mmCIF file of C-alpha atoms in Angstrom:
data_model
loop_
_atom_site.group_PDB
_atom_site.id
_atom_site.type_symbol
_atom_site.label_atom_id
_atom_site.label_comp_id
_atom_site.label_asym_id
_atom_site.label_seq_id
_atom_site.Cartn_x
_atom_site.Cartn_y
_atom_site.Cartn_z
ATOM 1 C CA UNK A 1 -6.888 1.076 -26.496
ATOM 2 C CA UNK A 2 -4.758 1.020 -29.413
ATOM 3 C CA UNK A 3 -3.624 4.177 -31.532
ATOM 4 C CA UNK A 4 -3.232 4.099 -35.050
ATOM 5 C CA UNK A 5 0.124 2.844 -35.222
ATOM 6 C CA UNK A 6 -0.358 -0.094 -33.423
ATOM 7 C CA UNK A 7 1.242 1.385 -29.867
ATOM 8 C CA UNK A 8 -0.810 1.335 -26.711
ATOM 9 C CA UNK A 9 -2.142 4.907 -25.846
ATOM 10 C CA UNK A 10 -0.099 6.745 -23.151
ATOM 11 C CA UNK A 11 -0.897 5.790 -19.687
ATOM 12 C CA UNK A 12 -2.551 2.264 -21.049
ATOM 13 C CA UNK A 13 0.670 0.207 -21.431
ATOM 14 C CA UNK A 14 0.236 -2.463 -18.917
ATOM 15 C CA UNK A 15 4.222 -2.211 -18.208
ATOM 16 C CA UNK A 16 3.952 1.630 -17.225
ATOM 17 C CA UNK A 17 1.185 1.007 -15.043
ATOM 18 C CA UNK A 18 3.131 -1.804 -12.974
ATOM 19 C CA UNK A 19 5.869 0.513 -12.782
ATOM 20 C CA UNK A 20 3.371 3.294 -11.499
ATOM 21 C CA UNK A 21 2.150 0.752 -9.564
ATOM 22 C CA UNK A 22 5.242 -0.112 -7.700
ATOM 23 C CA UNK A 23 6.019 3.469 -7.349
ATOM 24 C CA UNK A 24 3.662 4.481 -5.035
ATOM 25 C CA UNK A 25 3.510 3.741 -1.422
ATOM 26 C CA UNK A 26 1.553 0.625 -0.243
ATOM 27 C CA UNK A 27 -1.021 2.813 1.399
ATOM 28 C CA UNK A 28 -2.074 3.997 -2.288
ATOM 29 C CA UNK A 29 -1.169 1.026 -3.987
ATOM 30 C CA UNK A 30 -4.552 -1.145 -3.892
ATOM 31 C CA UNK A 31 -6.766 1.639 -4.922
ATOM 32 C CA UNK A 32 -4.775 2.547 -7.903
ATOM 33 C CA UNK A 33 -4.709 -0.834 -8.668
ATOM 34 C CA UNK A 34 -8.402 -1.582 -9.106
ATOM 35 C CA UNK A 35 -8.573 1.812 -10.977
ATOM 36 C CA UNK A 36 -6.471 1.490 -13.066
ATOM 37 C CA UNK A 37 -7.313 -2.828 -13.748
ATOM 38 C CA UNK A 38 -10.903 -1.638 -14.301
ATOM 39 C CA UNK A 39 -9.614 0.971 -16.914
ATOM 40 C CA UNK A 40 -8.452 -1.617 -18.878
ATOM 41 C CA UNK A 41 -11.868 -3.962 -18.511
ATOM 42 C CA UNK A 42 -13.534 -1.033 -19.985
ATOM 43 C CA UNK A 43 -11.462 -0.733 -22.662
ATOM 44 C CA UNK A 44 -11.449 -4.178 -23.263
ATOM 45 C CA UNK A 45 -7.882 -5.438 -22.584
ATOM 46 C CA UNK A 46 -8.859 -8.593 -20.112
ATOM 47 C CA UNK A 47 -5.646 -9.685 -20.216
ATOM 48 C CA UNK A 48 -3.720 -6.666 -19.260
ATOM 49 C CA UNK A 49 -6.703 -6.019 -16.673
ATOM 50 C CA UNK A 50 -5.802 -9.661 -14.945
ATOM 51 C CA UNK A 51 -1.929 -8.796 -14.931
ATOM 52 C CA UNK A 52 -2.844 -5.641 -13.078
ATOM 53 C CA UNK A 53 -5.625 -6.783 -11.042
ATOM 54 C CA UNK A 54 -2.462 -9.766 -9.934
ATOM 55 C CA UNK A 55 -0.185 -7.093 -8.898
ATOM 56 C CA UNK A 56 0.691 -7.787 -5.247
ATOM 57 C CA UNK A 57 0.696 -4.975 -2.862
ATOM 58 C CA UNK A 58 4.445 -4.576 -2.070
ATOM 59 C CA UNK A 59 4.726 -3.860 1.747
ATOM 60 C CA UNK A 60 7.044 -1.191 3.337
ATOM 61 C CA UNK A 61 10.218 -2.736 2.894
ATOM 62 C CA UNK A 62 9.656 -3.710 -1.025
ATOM 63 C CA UNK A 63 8.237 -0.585 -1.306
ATOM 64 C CA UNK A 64 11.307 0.831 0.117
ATOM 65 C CA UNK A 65 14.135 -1.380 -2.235
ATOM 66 C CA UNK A 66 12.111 -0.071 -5.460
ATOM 67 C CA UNK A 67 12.193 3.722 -4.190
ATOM 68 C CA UNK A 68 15.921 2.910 -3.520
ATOM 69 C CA UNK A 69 16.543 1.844 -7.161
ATOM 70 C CA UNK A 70 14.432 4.465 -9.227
ATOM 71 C CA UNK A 71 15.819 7.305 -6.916
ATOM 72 C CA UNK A 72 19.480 5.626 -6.725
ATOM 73 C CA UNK A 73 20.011 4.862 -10.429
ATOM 74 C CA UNK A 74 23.598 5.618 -10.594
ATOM 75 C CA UNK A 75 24.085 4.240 -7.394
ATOM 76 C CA UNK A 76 21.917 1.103 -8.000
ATOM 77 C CA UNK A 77 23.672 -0.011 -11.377
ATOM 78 C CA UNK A 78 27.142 -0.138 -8.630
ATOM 79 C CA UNK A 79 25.288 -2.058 -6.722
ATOM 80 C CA UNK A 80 24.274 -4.651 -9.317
ATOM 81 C CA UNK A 81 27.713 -4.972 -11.143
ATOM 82 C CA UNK A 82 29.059 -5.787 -7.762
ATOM 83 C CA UNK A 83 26.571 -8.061 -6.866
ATOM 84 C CA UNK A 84 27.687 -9.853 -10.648
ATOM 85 C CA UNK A 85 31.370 -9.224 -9.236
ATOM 86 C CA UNK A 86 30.798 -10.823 -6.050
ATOM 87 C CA UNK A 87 28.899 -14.030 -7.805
ATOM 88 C CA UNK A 88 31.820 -14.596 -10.044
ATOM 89 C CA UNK A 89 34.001 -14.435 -7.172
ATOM 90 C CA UNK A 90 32.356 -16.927 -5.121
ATOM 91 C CA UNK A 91 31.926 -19.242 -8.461
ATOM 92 C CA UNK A 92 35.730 -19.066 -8.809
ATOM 93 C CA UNK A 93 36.179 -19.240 -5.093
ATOM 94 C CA UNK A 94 38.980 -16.752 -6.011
ATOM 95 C CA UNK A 95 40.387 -16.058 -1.928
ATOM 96 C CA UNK A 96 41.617 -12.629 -2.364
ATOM 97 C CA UNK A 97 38.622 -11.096 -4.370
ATOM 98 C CA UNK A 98 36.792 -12.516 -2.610
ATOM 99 C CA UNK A 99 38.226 -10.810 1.200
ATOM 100 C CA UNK A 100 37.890 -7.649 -0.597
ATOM 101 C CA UNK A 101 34.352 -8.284 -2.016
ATOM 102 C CA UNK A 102 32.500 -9.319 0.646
ATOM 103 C CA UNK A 103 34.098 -6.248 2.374
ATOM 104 C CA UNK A 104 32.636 -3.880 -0.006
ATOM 105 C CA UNK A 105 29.588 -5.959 0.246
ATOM 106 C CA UNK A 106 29.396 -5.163 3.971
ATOM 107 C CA UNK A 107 29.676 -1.133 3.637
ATOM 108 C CA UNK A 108 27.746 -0.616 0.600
ATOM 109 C CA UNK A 109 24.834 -2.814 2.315
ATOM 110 C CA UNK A 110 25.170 -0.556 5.116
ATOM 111 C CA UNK A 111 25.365 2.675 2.942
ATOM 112 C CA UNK A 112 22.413 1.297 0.070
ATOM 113 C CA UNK A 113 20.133 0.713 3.375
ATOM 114 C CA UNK A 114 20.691 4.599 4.959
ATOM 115 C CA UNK A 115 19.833 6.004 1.573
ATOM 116 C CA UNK A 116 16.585 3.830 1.777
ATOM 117 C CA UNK A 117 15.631 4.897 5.112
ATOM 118 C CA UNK A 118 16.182 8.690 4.208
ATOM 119 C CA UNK A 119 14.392 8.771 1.106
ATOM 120 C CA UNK A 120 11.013 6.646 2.596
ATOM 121 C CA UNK A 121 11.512 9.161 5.582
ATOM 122 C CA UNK A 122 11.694 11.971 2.904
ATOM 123 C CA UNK A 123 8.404 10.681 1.362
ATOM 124 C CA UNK A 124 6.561 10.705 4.509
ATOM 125 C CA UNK A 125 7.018 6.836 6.034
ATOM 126 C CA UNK A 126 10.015 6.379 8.140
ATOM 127 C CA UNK A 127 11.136 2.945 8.803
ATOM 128 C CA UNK A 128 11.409 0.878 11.896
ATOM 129 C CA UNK A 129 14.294 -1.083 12.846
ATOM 130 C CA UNK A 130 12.658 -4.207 11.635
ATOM 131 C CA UNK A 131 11.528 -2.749 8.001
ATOM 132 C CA UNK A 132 15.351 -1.672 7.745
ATOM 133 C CA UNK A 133 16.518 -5.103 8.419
ATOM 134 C CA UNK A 134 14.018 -6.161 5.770
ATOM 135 C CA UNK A 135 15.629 -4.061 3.041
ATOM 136 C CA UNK A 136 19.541 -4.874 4.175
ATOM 137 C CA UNK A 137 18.188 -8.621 3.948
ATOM 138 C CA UNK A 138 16.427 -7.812 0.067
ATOM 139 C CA UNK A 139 20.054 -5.573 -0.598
ATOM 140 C CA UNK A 140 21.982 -9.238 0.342
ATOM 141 C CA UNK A 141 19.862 -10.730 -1.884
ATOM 142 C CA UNK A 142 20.064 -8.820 -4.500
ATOM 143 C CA UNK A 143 23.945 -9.327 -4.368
ATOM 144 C CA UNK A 144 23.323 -13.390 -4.271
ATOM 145 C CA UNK A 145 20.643 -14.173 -6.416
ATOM 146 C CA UNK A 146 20.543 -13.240 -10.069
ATOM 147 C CA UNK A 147 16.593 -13.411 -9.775
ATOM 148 C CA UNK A 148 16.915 -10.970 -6.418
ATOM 149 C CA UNK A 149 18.606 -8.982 -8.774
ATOM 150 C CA UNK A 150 16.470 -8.764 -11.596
ATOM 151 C CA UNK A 151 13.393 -8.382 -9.459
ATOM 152 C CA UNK A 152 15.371 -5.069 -7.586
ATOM 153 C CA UNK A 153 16.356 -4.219 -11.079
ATOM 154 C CA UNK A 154 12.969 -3.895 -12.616
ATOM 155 C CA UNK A 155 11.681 -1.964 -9.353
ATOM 156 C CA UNK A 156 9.090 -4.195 -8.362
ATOM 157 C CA UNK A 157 9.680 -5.943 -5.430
ATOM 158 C CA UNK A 158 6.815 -7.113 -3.445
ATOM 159 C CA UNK A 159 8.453 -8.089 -0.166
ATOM 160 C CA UNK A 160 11.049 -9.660 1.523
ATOM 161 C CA UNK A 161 14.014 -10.690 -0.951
ATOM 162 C CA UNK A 162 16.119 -13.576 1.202
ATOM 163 C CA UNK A 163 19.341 -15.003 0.035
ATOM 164 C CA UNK A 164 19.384 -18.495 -1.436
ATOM 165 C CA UNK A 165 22.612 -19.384 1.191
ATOM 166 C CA UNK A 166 24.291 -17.931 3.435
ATOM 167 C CA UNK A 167 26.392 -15.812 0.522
ATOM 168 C CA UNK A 168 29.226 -17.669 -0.480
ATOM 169 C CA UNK A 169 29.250 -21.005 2.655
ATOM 170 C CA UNK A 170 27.718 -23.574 0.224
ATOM 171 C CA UNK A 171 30.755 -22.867 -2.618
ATOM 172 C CA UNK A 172 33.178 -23.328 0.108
ATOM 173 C CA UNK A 173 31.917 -25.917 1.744
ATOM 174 C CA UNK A 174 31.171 -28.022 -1.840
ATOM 175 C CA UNK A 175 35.133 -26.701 -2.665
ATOM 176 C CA UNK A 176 36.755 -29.954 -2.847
ATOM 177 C CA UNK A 177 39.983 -29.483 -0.415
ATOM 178 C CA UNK A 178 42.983 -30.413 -1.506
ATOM 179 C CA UNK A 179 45.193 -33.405 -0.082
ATOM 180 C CA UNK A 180 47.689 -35.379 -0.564
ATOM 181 C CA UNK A 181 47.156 -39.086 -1.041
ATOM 182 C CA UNK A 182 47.979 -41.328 2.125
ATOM 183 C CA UNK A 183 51.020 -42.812 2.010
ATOM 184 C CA UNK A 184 51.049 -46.460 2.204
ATOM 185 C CA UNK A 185 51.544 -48.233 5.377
ATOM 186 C CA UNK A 186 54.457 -50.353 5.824
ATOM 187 C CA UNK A 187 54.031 -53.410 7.528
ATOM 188 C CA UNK A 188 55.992 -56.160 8.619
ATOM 189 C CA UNK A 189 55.365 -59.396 6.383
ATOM 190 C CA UNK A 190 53.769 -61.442 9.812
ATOM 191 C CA UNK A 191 51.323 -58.368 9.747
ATOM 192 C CA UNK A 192 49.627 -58.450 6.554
ATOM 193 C CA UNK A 193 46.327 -60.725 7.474
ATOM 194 C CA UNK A 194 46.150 -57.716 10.580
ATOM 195 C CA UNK A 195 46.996 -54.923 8.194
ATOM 196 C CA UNK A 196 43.846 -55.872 5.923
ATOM 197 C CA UNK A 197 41.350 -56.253 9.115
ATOM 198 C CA UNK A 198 42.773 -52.575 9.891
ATOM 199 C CA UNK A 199 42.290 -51.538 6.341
ATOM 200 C CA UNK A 200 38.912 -53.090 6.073
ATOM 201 C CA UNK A 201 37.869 -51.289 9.555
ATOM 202 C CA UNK A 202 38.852 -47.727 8.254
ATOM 203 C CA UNK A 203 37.437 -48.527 5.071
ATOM 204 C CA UNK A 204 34.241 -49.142 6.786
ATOM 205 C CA UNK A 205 34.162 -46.241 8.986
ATOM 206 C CA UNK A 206 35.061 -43.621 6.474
ATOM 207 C CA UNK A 207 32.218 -45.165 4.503
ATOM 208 C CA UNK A 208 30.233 -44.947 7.501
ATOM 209 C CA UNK A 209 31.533 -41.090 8.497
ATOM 210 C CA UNK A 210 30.817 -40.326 4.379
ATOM 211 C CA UNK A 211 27.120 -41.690 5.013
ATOM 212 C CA UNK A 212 26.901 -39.433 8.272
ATOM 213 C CA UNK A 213 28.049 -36.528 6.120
ATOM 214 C CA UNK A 214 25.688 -36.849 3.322
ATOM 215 C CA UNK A 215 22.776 -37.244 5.268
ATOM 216 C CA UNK A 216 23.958 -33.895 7.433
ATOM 217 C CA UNK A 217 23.782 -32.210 4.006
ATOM 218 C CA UNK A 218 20.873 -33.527 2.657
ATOM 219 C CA UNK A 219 19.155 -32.575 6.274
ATOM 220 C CA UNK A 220 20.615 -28.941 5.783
ATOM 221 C CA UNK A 221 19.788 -28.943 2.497
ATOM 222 C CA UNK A 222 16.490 -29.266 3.683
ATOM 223 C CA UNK A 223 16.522 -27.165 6.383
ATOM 224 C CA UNK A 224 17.516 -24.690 3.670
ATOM 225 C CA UNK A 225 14.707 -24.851 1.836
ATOM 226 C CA UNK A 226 12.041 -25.505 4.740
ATOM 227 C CA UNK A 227 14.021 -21.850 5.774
ATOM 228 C CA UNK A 228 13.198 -20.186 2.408
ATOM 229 C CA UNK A 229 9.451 -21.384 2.442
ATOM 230 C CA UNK A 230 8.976 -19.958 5.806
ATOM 231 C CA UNK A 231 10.321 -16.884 4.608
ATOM 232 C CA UNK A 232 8.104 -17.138 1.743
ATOM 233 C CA UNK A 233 5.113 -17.682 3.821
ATOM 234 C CA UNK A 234 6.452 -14.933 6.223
ATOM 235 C CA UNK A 235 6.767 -12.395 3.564
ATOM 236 C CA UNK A 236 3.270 -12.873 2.034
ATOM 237 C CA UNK A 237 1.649 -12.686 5.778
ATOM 238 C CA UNK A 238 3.758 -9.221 6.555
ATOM 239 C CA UNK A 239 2.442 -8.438 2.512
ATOM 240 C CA UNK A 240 -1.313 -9.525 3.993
ATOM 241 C CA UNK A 241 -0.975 -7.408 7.218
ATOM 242 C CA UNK A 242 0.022 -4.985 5.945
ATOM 243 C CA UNK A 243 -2.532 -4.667 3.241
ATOM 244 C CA UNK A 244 -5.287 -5.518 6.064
ATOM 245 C CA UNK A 245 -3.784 -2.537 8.056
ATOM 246 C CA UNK A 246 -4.055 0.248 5.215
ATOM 247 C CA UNK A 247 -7.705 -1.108 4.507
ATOM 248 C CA UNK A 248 -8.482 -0.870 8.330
ATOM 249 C CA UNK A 249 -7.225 2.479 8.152
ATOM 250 C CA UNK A 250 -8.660 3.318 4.834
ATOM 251 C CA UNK A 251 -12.434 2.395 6.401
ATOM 252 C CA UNK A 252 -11.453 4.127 9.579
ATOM 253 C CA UNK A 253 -10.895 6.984 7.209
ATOM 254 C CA UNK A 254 -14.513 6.661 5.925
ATOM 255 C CA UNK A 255 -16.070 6.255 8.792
ATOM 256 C CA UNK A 256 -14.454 8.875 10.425
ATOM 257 C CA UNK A 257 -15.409 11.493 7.772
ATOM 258 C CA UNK A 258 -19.265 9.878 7.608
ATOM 259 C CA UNK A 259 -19.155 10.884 11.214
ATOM 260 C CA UNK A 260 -18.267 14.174 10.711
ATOM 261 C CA UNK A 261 -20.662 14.707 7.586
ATOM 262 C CA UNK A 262 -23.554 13.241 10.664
ATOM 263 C CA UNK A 263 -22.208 15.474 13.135
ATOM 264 C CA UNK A 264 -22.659 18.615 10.217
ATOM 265 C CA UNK A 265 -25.926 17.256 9.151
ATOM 266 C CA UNK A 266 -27.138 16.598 13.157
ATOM 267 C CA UNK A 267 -26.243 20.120 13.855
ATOM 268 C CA UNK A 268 -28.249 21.479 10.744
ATOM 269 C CA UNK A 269 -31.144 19.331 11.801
ATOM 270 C CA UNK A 270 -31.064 21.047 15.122
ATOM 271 C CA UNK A 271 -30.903 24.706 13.474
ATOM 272 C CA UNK A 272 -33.842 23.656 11.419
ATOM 273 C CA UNK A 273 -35.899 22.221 14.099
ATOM 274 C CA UNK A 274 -34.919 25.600 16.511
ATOM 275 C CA UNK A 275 -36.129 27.482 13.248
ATOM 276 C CA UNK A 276 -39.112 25.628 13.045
ATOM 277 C CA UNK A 277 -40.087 26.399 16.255
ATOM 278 C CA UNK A 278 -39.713 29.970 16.233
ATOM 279 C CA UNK A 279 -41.428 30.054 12.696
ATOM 280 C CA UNK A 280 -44.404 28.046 14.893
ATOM 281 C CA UNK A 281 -44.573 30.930 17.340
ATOM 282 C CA UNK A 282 -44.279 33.515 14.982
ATOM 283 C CA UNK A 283 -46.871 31.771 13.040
ATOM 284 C CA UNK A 284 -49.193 31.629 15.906
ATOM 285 C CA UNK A 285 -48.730 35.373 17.037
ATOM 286 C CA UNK A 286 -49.420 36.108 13.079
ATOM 287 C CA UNK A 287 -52.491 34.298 13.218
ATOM 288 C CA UNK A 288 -53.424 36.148 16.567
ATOM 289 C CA UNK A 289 -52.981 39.647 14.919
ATOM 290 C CA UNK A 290 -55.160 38.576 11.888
ATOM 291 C CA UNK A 291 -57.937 37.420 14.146
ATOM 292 C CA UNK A 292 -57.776 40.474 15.919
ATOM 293 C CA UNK A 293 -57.242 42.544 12.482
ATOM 294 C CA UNK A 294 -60.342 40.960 11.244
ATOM 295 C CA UNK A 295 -62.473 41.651 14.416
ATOM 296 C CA UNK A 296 -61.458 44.982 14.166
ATOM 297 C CA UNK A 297 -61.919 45.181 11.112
ATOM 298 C CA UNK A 298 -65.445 44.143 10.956
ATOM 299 C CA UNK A 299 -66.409 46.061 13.830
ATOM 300 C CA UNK A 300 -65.012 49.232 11.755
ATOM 301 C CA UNK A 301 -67.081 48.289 8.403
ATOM 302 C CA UNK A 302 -69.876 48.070 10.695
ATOM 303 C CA UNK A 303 -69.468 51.635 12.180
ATOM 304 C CA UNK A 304 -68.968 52.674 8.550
ATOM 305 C CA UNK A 305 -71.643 51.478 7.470
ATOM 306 C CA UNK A 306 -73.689 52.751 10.141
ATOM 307 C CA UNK A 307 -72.214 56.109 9.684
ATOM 308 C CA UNK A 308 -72.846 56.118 5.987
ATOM 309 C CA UNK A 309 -76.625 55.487 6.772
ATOM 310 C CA UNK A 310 -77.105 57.854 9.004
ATOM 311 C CA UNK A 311 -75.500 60.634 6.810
ATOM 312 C CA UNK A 312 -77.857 59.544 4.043
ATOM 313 C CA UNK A 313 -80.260 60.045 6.661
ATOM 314 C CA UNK A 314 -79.225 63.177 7.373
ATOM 315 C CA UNK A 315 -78.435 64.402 3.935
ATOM 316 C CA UNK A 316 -82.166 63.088 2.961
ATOM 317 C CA UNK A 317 -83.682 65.109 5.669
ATOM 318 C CA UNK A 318 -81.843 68.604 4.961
ATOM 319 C CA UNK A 319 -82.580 67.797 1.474
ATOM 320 C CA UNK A 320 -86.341 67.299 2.353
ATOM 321 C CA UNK A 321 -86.231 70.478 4.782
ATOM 322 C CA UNK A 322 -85.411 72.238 1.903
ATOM 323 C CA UNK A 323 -87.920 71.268 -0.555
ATOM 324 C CA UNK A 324 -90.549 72.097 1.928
ATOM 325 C CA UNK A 325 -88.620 75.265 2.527
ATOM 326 C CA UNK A 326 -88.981 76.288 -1.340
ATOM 327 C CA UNK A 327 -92.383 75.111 -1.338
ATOM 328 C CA UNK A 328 -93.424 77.761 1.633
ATOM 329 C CA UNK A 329 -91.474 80.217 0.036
ATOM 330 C CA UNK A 330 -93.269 79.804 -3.269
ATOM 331 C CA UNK A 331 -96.561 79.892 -1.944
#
């Protein structure tokens, strides 16, 4: 939805919602997510609905690094010139910067992750030991990686952030070190034909320790990047389980309060059926008295009756006693 202006309506920007998104603590995080991706299917913005709807549920530890940063601002800009400090060092290979940077890098790793643990404890989810290792490991490679960095930056960090290296080995291993050329051999003139089989020989086995050398870093190299993949594939399964977890405990939820609302509804049921049953006997003593009202009463509109027939009687035969009284009288 789209004001006049041109500017997305407030609460519809699809950047605000990620960062709402990324805010909140995995346990909330998929059901705002569908509400707020179908909000923008009904208003028509399939695009922004699908970059919402793609939103990855960040597990404890991501969740932790981005409440680090938007809490931490001050304190997270530090942390991401040094991590630009400490890259430049390592580029430059620069010994005593270096010493002193990866010192710093140590304690403010160590400092960065207590904040993190007191602020998710703060907000109601303590972290293990193993979720805190998580976000020193994310905090290392933030410092390393320049993506790391602007993935902690931007607050949204889904899970596990690993270093490319360990920090700083590969640029002094690949450091070329610095020798001095071999001085020349000096050989006797009788010697030379000898001297070139010798040369030849360690020719051929440096060649042949170069070859062993290469292939060891080609097979670490590898071994590198088989690492990161696992740790790819390891962070998505914790982001799975995790998200598996709060929906197990979301439908335990429900279930839990559909029991109660049976358990309320059972013992309603059982009031009404006791009620029924005493209305039943109360009906059936009610019905008793009316029978026996109407016997009596029928019994008492017959005495009436009776009564009223003989006092006509009666008040015929004074009346006719009379007449024949005033008759004799006249006569």
């Amino acid at each position: 939805m789209r004001r006049e202006d041109g500017r997305s309506a407030p609460g519809d920007d699809v950047e605000a919602v990620l960062d709402e998104l990324y805010a909140l603590p995995p346990s909330d995080f998929v059901a705002r997510r569908e509400e707020r991706a179908a909000r923008a299917r009904t208003r028509r913005r399939a695009e922004d609905a699908r970059r919402i709807h793609a939103a990855r549920r960040p597990t404890l530890a991501g969740w932790a690094a981005n409440l680090l940063r938007r809490s931490r601002p001050d304190e997270a800009r530090r942390f991401l010139e040094l991590g630009r400090a400490l890259r430049e060092a390592y580029a430059t290979l620069d010994p005593g910067g270096l010493k002193e940077l990866s010192a710093q890098r140590r304690r403010i790793v160590s400092e960065m992750s207590r904040q993190a643990a007191a602020l998710a404890r703060e907000a109601g989810h303590p972290l293990s030991d193993a979720v805190l290792r998580d976000v020193e490991t994310t905090l290392r490679a933030v410092l390393a990686d320049p993506e790391a960095a602007a993935v902690w930056e931007a607050g949204r960090v889904e899970g596990v952030l690993t270093p490319p290296s360990e920090f700083g080995a590969e640029a002094v291993a690949a450091a070329p070190a610095h020798r001095e050329p071999p001085a020349p051999a000096r050989t006797p003139r009788g010697d030379t034909a000898a001297a070139r089989k010798k040369d030849a020989a360690a020719r051929r086995k440096d060649a042949a320790a170069e070859r062993r050398r290469a292939e060891l870093r080609e097979r670490a190299a590898r071994a590198r990047e088989e690492r990161r993949a696992a740790e790819a594939r390891l962070g998505e399964r914790r982001a799975a389980r995790e998200e598996a977890a709060a929906a197990l405990a979301e439908a335990g939820e429900r279930e839990r309060e559909a029991g109660e609302r049976v358990a309320a509804l059972e013992e309603q049921l059982d009031r009404a059926r006791t009620e029924r049953e005493r209305a039943r006997s109360g009906l059936g003593e009610a019905r008793e008295r009316d029978r026996t009202a109407a016997r009596d009463l029928t019994g008492a509109e017959r005495a009436a009756a009776a009564a009223a027939l003989r006092a006509d009687k009666a008040e015929q035969a004074e009346q006719a006693e009379q007449a024949e009284q005033a008759e004799r009288g006249g006569a």
